[in-house]
Amino acid sequence: MKMRNIYILLTLVMLIWGFNLPLVKYLVTVIDPVTLTTFRILTAGISVFIILFIFKLFRWPTKREWQYIVLGALLNVVLHHYFLSMGLARTTGSNAALILGMGPVLTAVCVSLILRNYPSKVQWGGLALGLIGVSSVVLASGSTSGLALGDVFVFLSILAQVLSFLVISKAAKTLDPRLMTAYMFVVGSVVLLFIGLIQEPGEIQAFATVPPKFWLAFFTSGILGTAVGHMLYNYSVGQVGPSKAAIFINLNTMFSLLFAALLLGEIITIRHLFGLVLIISGVILGSGAAEDMWSQRKKRNIANKNET
């Protein structure tokens, strides 16, 4: 797939995740977070398997690939979703958005230290610009508070996710990331089920008393936000690497606030729009898209000169 198409795909994923955040915020007010996450992830895993069967992409992993799957499930599903759901239940959405905006920087640092794949100066500048944009957007809401336990949980969730991107990038050499996503979801949901039974005993029974709109939000979040979103994102990680893919997480903050305004009635200010400009600029620079376009333009100019 062309690099431009990957960038479009990643932007679409951020749009999906931005829509998913208000849904999850609603869902955790009805069902306790771990129990909710268990069945939301299981629904996502089954959905991905169905999609892969339809497109004939299903196969049984090798023993080595199972090692990546289990490690990825623990990081990307169990730890990431456990700490994220626990954090969202204990902190503000603005605080969570700001901490999640650290994802690209954490990814770049981890990739540099572990994989020895160093971003260029332009990409580092894009990372900094995107983080400033995320900070501007979140501070514009005026609802940030001091560091709380929920903030720590959200940070641990993004750190676990960043480490999982490295695992997915390694596994992508032999295993389709979309297939890996399905296995990770099912394995991770089984682990979360046991955690939920211990931490939230009897909460499964609460599903019998939820209102009809809960199921609409649940299946939309599980199938679209989690299954499709993670499948496409993990595929993109396998194509462009964790650093470039993670840059687009900055867009997630802006899309989350836009959907919060549409669905929850929150107000969008000039400061939000200013942050949007910084975020988009940071994505273009940090993802390497600007360098790719500049390189292609130089090649075209050289080719035109040779023809003349």
CSV table of C-alpha atoms in Angstrom, one decimal:
chain,number,residue,atom,x,y,z
A,1,MET,CA,0.0,0.0,0.0
A,2,LYS,CA,1.3,3.5,-0.9
A,3,MET,CA,2.5,5.7,2.0
A,4,ARG,CA,-0.2,8.3,1.3
A,5,ASN,CA,-2.9,5.7,1.7
A,6,ILE,CA,-1.4,4.5,5.0
A,7,TYR,CA,-1.5,8.1,6.3
A,8,ILE,CA,-5.2,8.4,5.2
A,9,LEU,CA,-5.9,5.1,6.9
A,10,LEU,CA,-4.3,6.2,10.2
A,11,THR,CA,-6.3,9.5,10.1
A,12,LEU,CA,-9.5,7.4,9.6
A,13,VAL,CA,-8.5,5.2,12.6
A,14,MET,CA,-8.0,8.3,14.8
A,15,LEU,CA,-11.5,9.5,13.7
A,16,ILE,CA,-12.9,6.2,14.8
A,17,TRP,CA,-11.1,6.2,18.1
A,18,GLY,CA,-12.2,9.8,18.7
A,19,PHE,CA,-15.8,8.7,18.3
A,20,ASN,CA,-15.1,5.7,20.6
A,21,LEU,CA,-13.9,7.7,23.6
A,22,PRO,CA,-17.3,9.3,24.5
A,23,LEU,CA,-18.9,5.8,24.1
A,24,VAL,CA,-16.4,4.2,26.5
A,25,LYS,CA,-16.9,7.0,29.0
A,26,TYR,CA,-20.7,6.3,28.9
A,27,LEU,CA,-20.3,2.5,29.1
A,28,VAL,CA,-18.1,2.6,32.2
A,29,THR,CA,-20.9,4.5,34.0
A,30,VAL,CA,-23.2,1.6,33.5
A,31,ILE,CA,-20.9,-1.5,33.9
A,32,ASP,CA,-17.8,-1.7,36.1
A,33,PRO,CA,-14.7,-1.1,33.9
A,34,VAL,CA,-12.9,-4.4,34.0
A,35,THR,CA,-16.0,-6.5,33.3
A,36,LEU,CA,-17.1,-4.1,30.6
A,37,THR,CA,-13.6,-4.2,29.0
A,38,THR,CA,-13.5,-8.0,29.1
A,39,PHE,CA,-16.7,-8.5,27.0
A,40,ARG,CA,-16.0,-5.4,24.7
A,41,ILE,CA,-12.6,-6.9,23.8
A,42,LEU,CA,-14.0,-10.4,23.4
A,43,THR,CA,-16.7,-9.0,21.0
A,44,ALA,CA,-13.9,-7.2,19.1
A,45,GLY,CA,-11.8,-10.4,18.8
A,46,ILE,CA,-14.7,-12.4,17.5
A,47,SER,CA,-15.5,-9.6,15.0
A,48,VAL,CA,-11.9,-9.5,13.7
A,49,PHE,CA,-11.9,-13.3,13.2
A,50,ILE,CA,-15.1,-13.1,11.2
A,51,ILE,CA,-13.6,-10.4,9.0
A,52,LEU,CA,-10.5,-12.4,8.5
A,53,PHE,CA,-12.4,-15.6,7.6
A,54,ILE,CA,-14.4,-13.6,5.0
A,55,PHE,CA,-11.2,-12.3,3.4
A,56,LYS,CA,-9.4,-15.7,3.8
A,57,LEU,CA,-6.7,-14.3,5.9
A,58,PHE,CA,-7.0,-16.7,8.8
A,59,ARG,CA,-4.3,-19.2,9.7
A,60,TRP,CA,-2.8,-20.9,12.8
A,61,PRO,CA,0.3,-19.2,14.2
A,62,THR,CA,3.6,-20.9,14.6
A,63,LYS,CA,5.1,-21.5,18.1
A,64,ARG,CA,7.3,-18.4,17.8
A,65,GLU,CA,4.4,-16.3,16.6
A,66,TRP,CA,2.4,-17.4,19.6
A,67,GLN,CA,5.1,-15.9,21.9
A,68,TYR,CA,4.6,-12.5,20.2
A,69,ILE,CA,0.8,-13.0,20.5
A,70,VAL,CA,0.8,-13.7,24.2
A,71,LEU,CA,3.2,-10.9,24.9
A,72,GLY,CA,1.3,-8.5,22.7
A,73,ALA,CA,-2.0,-9.6,24.4
A,74,LEU,CA,-0.6,-8.9,27.9
A,75,LEU,CA,0.6,-5.4,26.9
A,76,ASN,CA,-1.9,-4.2,24.2
A,77,VAL,CA,-5.0,-5.8,25.7
A,78,VAL,CA,-4.7,-6.7,29.4
A,79,LEU,CA,-2.5,-3.9,30.7
A,80,HIS,CA,-3.4,-1.2,28.3
A,81,HIS,CA,-7.2,-1.6,28.5
A,82,TYR,CA,-7.2,-2.5,32.2
A,83,PHE,CA,-5.3,0.6,33.2
A,84,LEU,CA,-7.2,2.8,30.7
A,85,SER,CA,-10.6,1.7,31.9
A,86,MET,CA,-9.6,2.1,35.6
A,87,GLY,CA,-8.1,5.5,34.8
A,88,LEU,CA,-11.1,6.8,32.9
A,89,ALA,CA,-13.2,5.9,35.9
A,90,ARG,CA,-11.0,8.0,38.2
A,91,THR,CA,-9.8,11.0,36.2
A,92,THR,CA,-11.2,13.7,33.9
A,93,GLY,CA,-11.4,13.2,30.2
A,94,SER,CA,-9.1,16.2,29.7
A,95,ASN,CA,-6.4,14.8,31.9
A,96,ALA,CA,-6.7,11.5,30.1
A,97,ALA,CA,-6.4,13.2,26.7
A,98,LEU,CA,-3.3,15.1,27.7
A,99,ILE,CA,-1.6,11.9,29.0
A,100,LEU,CA,-2.6,9.9,25.9
A,101,GLY,CA,-1.1,12.7,23.8
A,102,MET,CA,2.3,11.6,25.3
A,103,GLY,CA,2.0,8.4,23.3
A,104,PRO,CA,4.0,9.5,20.2
A,105,VAL,CA,6.9,10.9,22.3
A,106,LEU,CA,7.0,7.7,24.4
A,107,THR,CA,7.0,5.6,21.2
A,108,ALA,CA,9.8,7.6,19.7
A,109,VAL,CA,11.9,7.3,22.8
A,110,CYS,CA,11.2,3.5,23.2
A,111,VAL,CA,11.9,2.9,19.5
A,112,SER,CA,15.2,4.8,19.8
A,113,LEU,CA,16.3,3.0,22.9
A,114,ILE,CA,15.2,-0.5,22.0
A,115,LEU,CA,15.2,-0.7,18.2
A,116,ARG,CA,18.0,1.9,17.5
A,117,ASN,CA,15.7,3.5,15.0
A,118,TYR,CA,16.2,7.3,15.5
A,119,PRO,CA,13.7,9.9,14.2
A,120,SER,CA,15.1,12.7,12.2
A,121,LYS,CA,15.4,16.3,13.5
A,122,VAL,CA,12.2,17.2,11.6
A,123,GLN,CA,10.3,14.3,13.1
A,124,TRP,CA,11.4,15.3,16.6
A,125,GLY,CA,10.2,18.8,15.9
A,126,GLY,CA,6.9,17.4,14.8
A,127,LEU,CA,6.7,15.4,18.0
A,128,ALA,CA,7.3,18.5,20.1
A,129,LEU,CA,4.8,20.5,18.0
A,130,GLY,CA,2.1,17.8,18.4
A,131,LEU,CA,2.6,17.6,22.1
A,132,ILE,CA,2.3,21.4,22.4
A,133,GLY,CA,-0.9,21.2,20.4
A,134,VAL,CA,-2.4,18.5,22.6
A,135,SER,CA,-1.5,20.5,25.7
A,136,SER,CA,-3.1,23.6,24.3
A,137,VAL,CA,-6.3,21.7,23.5
A,138,VAL,CA,-6.6,20.1,26.9
A,139,LEU,CA,-5.7,23.3,28.8
A,140,ALA,CA,-8.4,25.1,26.8
A,141,SER,CA,-11.0,22.9,28.5
A,142,GLY,CA,-10.0,24.3,31.9
A,143,SER,CA,-10.8,21.1,33.7
A,144,THR,CA,-7.3,19.7,34.4
A,145,SER,CA,-6.5,18.9,38.0
A,146,GLY,CA,-3.5,17.7,40.0
A,147,LEU,CA,-1.9,14.3,39.5
A,148,ALA,CA,-4.3,11.6,40.7
A,149,LEU,CA,-4.3,7.8,40.8
A,150,GLY,CA,-6.5,7.8,37.6
A,151,ASP,CA,-3.8,9.9,35.8
A,152,VAL,CA,-1.1,7.3,36.8
A,153,PHE,CA,-3.3,4.5,35.5
A,154,VAL,CA,-3.8,6.3,32.1
A,155,PHE,CA,0.0,6.8,31.8
A,156,LEU,CA,0.6,3.1,32.6
A,157,SER,CA,-1.9,2.2,29.9
A,158,ILE,CA,-0.2,4.3,27.2
A,159,LEU,CA,3.2,3.0,28.2
A,160,ALA,CA,2.0,-0.6,27.9
A,161,GLN,CA,0.5,0.2,24.5
A,162,VAL,CA,3.7,1.8,23.3
A,163,LEU,CA,5.7,-1.3,24.2
A,164,SER,CA,3.1,-3.5,22.5
A,165,PHE,CA,3.7,-1.5,19.2
A,166,LEU,CA,7.3,-2.7,19.3
A,167,VAL,CA,6.1,-6.3,19.7
A,168,ILE,CA,3.7,-5.9,16.8
A,169,SER,CA,6.3,-4.4,14.6
A,170,LYS,CA,8.6,-7.3,15.3
A,171,ALA,CA,5.9,-9.9,14.7
A,172,ALA,CA,4.8,-8.3,11.5
A,173,LYS,CA,7.8,-9.8,9.7
A,174,THR,CA,6.0,-13.1,9.5
A,175,LEU,CA,2.5,-12.6,11.0
A,176,ASP,CA,-0.2,-10.3,9.5
A,177,PRO,CA,-0.9,-7.7,12.2
A,178,ARG,CA,-4.6,-8.0,11.6
A,179,LEU,CA,-4.5,-11.7,12.4
A,180,MET,CA,-2.3,-10.9,15.4
A,181,THR,CA,-4.9,-8.4,16.6
A,182,ALA,CA,-7.7,-11.1,16.6
A,183,TYR,CA,-5.6,-13.6,18.6
A,184,MET,CA,-4.5,-10.8,21.0
A,185,PHE,CA,-8.0,-9.7,21.7
A,186,VAL,CA,-9.3,-13.3,22.5
A,187,VAL,CA,-6.2,-14.2,24.6
A,188,GLY,CA,-6.4,-10.8,26.4
A,189,SER,CA,-10.1,-11.0,27.1
A,190,VAL,CA,-9.7,-14.4,28.8
A,191,VAL,CA,-7.1,-13.0,31.1
A,192,LEU,CA,-9.3,-9.9,31.8
A,193,LEU,CA,-12.2,-12.2,32.6
A,194,PHE,CA,-10.4,-13.8,35.5
A,195,ILE,CA,-9.3,-10.4,36.7
A,196,GLY,CA,-12.9,-9.1,36.5
A,197,LEU,CA,-14.2,-12.2,38.4
A,198,ILE,CA,-11.8,-11.4,41.3
A,199,GLN,CA,-12.0,-7.6,41.3
A,200,GLU,CA,-15.7,-7.2,40.3
A,201,PRO,CA,-17.5,-10.4,41.5
A,202,GLY,CA,-21.1,-10.7,40.3
A,203,GLU,CA,-20.8,-7.7,37.9
A,204,ILE,CA,-21.6,-9.8,34.9
A,205,GLN,CA,-25.2,-10.0,36.1
A,206,ALA,CA,-25.5,-6.2,35.6
A,207,PHE,CA,-25.7,-6.8,31.8
A,208,ALA,CA,-29.2,-8.1,32.3
A,209,THR,CA,-30.5,-4.7,33.6
A,210,VAL,CA,-28.8,-2.2,31.1
A,211,PRO,CA,-31.0,0.1,28.9
A,212,PRO,CA,-31.3,-0.6,25.2
A,213,LYS,CA,-29.0,2.4,24.2
A,214,PHE,CA,-26.2,0.6,26.2
A,215,TRP,CA,-26.2,-2.2,23.6
A,216,LEU,CA,-26.0,0.2,20.7
A,217,ALA,CA,-23.0,1.9,22.3
A,218,PHE,CA,-21.5,-1.4,23.3
A,219,PHE,CA,-21.5,-3.0,19.9
A,220,THR,CA,-20.5,0.2,18.1
A,221,SER,CA,-17.5,0.5,20.5
A,222,GLY,CA,-16.6,-3.2,20.4
A,223,ILE,CA,-16.9,-3.7,16.6
A,224,LEU,CA,-16.1,-0.3,15.1
A,225,GLY,CA,-14.0,1.4,17.7
A,226,THR,CA,-12.0,-1.6,19.0
A,227,ALA,CA,-12.1,-4.3,16.3
A,228,VAL,CA,-11.9,-2.3,13.1
A,229,GLY,CA,-9.8,0.5,14.7
A,230,HIS,CA,-7.1,-1.7,16.3
A,231,MET,CA,-7.0,-4.0,13.3
A,232,LEU,CA,-6.3,-1.1,10.9
A,233,TYR,CA,-3.9,0.6,13.3
A,234,ASN,CA,-1.9,-2.5,14.0
A,235,TYR,CA,-1.7,-3.2,10.2
A,236,SER,CA,-0.4,0.4,9.8
A,237,VAL,CA,2.3,-0.2,12.5
A,238,GLY,CA,3.5,-3.2,10.5
A,239,GLN,CA,3.7,-1.0,7.3
A,240,VAL,CA,5.3,2.2,8.5
A,241,GLY,CA,6.7,1.3,12.0
A,242,PRO,CA,5.6,2.3,15.5
A,243,SER,CA,7.1,5.8,15.5
A,244,LYS,CA,5.4,7.1,12.4
A,245,ALA,CA,2.1,5.4,13.2
A,246,ALA,CA,2.1,6.7,16.8
A,247,ILE,CA,2.3,10.4,15.6
A,248,PHE,CA,-1.3,10.2,14.5
A,249,ILE,CA,-2.4,9.5,18.0
A,250,ASN,CA,-2.2,13.3,18.5
A,251,LEU,CA,-5.3,13.5,16.2
A,252,ASN,CA,-7.2,11.3,18.6
A,253,THR,CA,-7.2,14.1,21.1
A,254,MET,CA,-8.8,16.6,18.7
A,255,PHE,CA,-11.3,14.1,17.3
A,256,SER,CA,-12.3,13.1,20.9
A,257,LEU,CA,-13.0,16.7,21.8
A,258,LEU,CA,-15.0,17.3,18.5
A,259,PHE,CA,-17.2,14.3,19.2
A,260,ALA,CA,-17.5,15.3,22.8
A,261,ALA,CA,-18.9,18.6,21.6
A,262,LEU,CA,-21.3,16.9,19.2
A,263,LEU,CA,-22.5,14.2,21.6
A,264,LEU,CA,-22.0,15.7,25.0
A,265,GLY,CA,-22.6,19.4,24.3
A,266,GLU,CA,-19.0,20.6,25.2
A,267,ILE,CA,-17.9,24.0,23.8
A,268,ILE,CA,-15.2,24.3,21.1
A,269,THR,CA,-13.1,27.5,21.5
A,270,ILE,CA,-10.5,29.4,19.5
A,271,ARG,CA,-7.8,27.8,21.6
A,272,HIS,CA,-9.1,24.4,20.5
A,273,LEU,CA,-8.8,25.5,16.9
A,274,PHE,CA,-5.3,26.8,17.5
A,275,GLY,CA,-4.3,23.5,19.0
A,276,LEU,CA,-5.8,21.7,16.0
A,277,VAL,CA,-3.4,23.6,13.7
A,278,LEU,CA,-0.4,22.7,15.9
A,279,ILE,CA,-1.5,19.0,16.0
A,280,ILE,CA,-2.0,18.7,12.3
A,281,SER,CA,1.4,20.4,11.7
A,282,GLY,CA,3.0,18.1,14.2
A,283,VAL,CA,1.5,15.0,12.5
A,284,ILE,CA,2.7,16.1,9.0
A,285,LEU,CA,6.2,16.8,10.3
A,286,GLY,CA,6.5,14.0,12.8
A,287,SER,CA,5.1,11.2,10.6
A,288,GLY,CA,7.7,11.9,8.0
A,289,ALA,CA,5.0,12.9,5.5
A,290,ALA,CA,6.6,16.3,4.9
A,291,GLU,CA,10.0,14.8,4.2
A,292,ASP,CA,8.4,12.2,1.9
A,293,MET,CA,6.6,14.9,-0.1
A,294,TRP,CA,9.8,17.0,-0.2
A,295,SER,CA,11.8,14.0,-1.4
A,296,GLN,CA,9.3,13.2,-4.1
A,297,ARG,CA,9.3,16.8,-5.3
A,298,LYS,CA,13.1,16.8,-5.6
A,299,LYS,CA,13.0,13.6,-7.6
A,300,ARG,CA,10.4,15.1,-9.9
A,301,ASN,CA,12.4,18.3,-10.4
A,302,ILE,CA,15.6,16.2,-11.2
A,303,ALA,CA,13.6,14.1,-13.6
A,304,ASN,CA,12.2,17.2,-15.4
A,305,LYS,CA,15.7,18.6,-15.7
A,306,ASN,CA,17.1,15.4,-17.2
A,307,GLU,CA,14.2,15.4,-19.7
A,308,THR,CA,15.0,18.9,-20.8
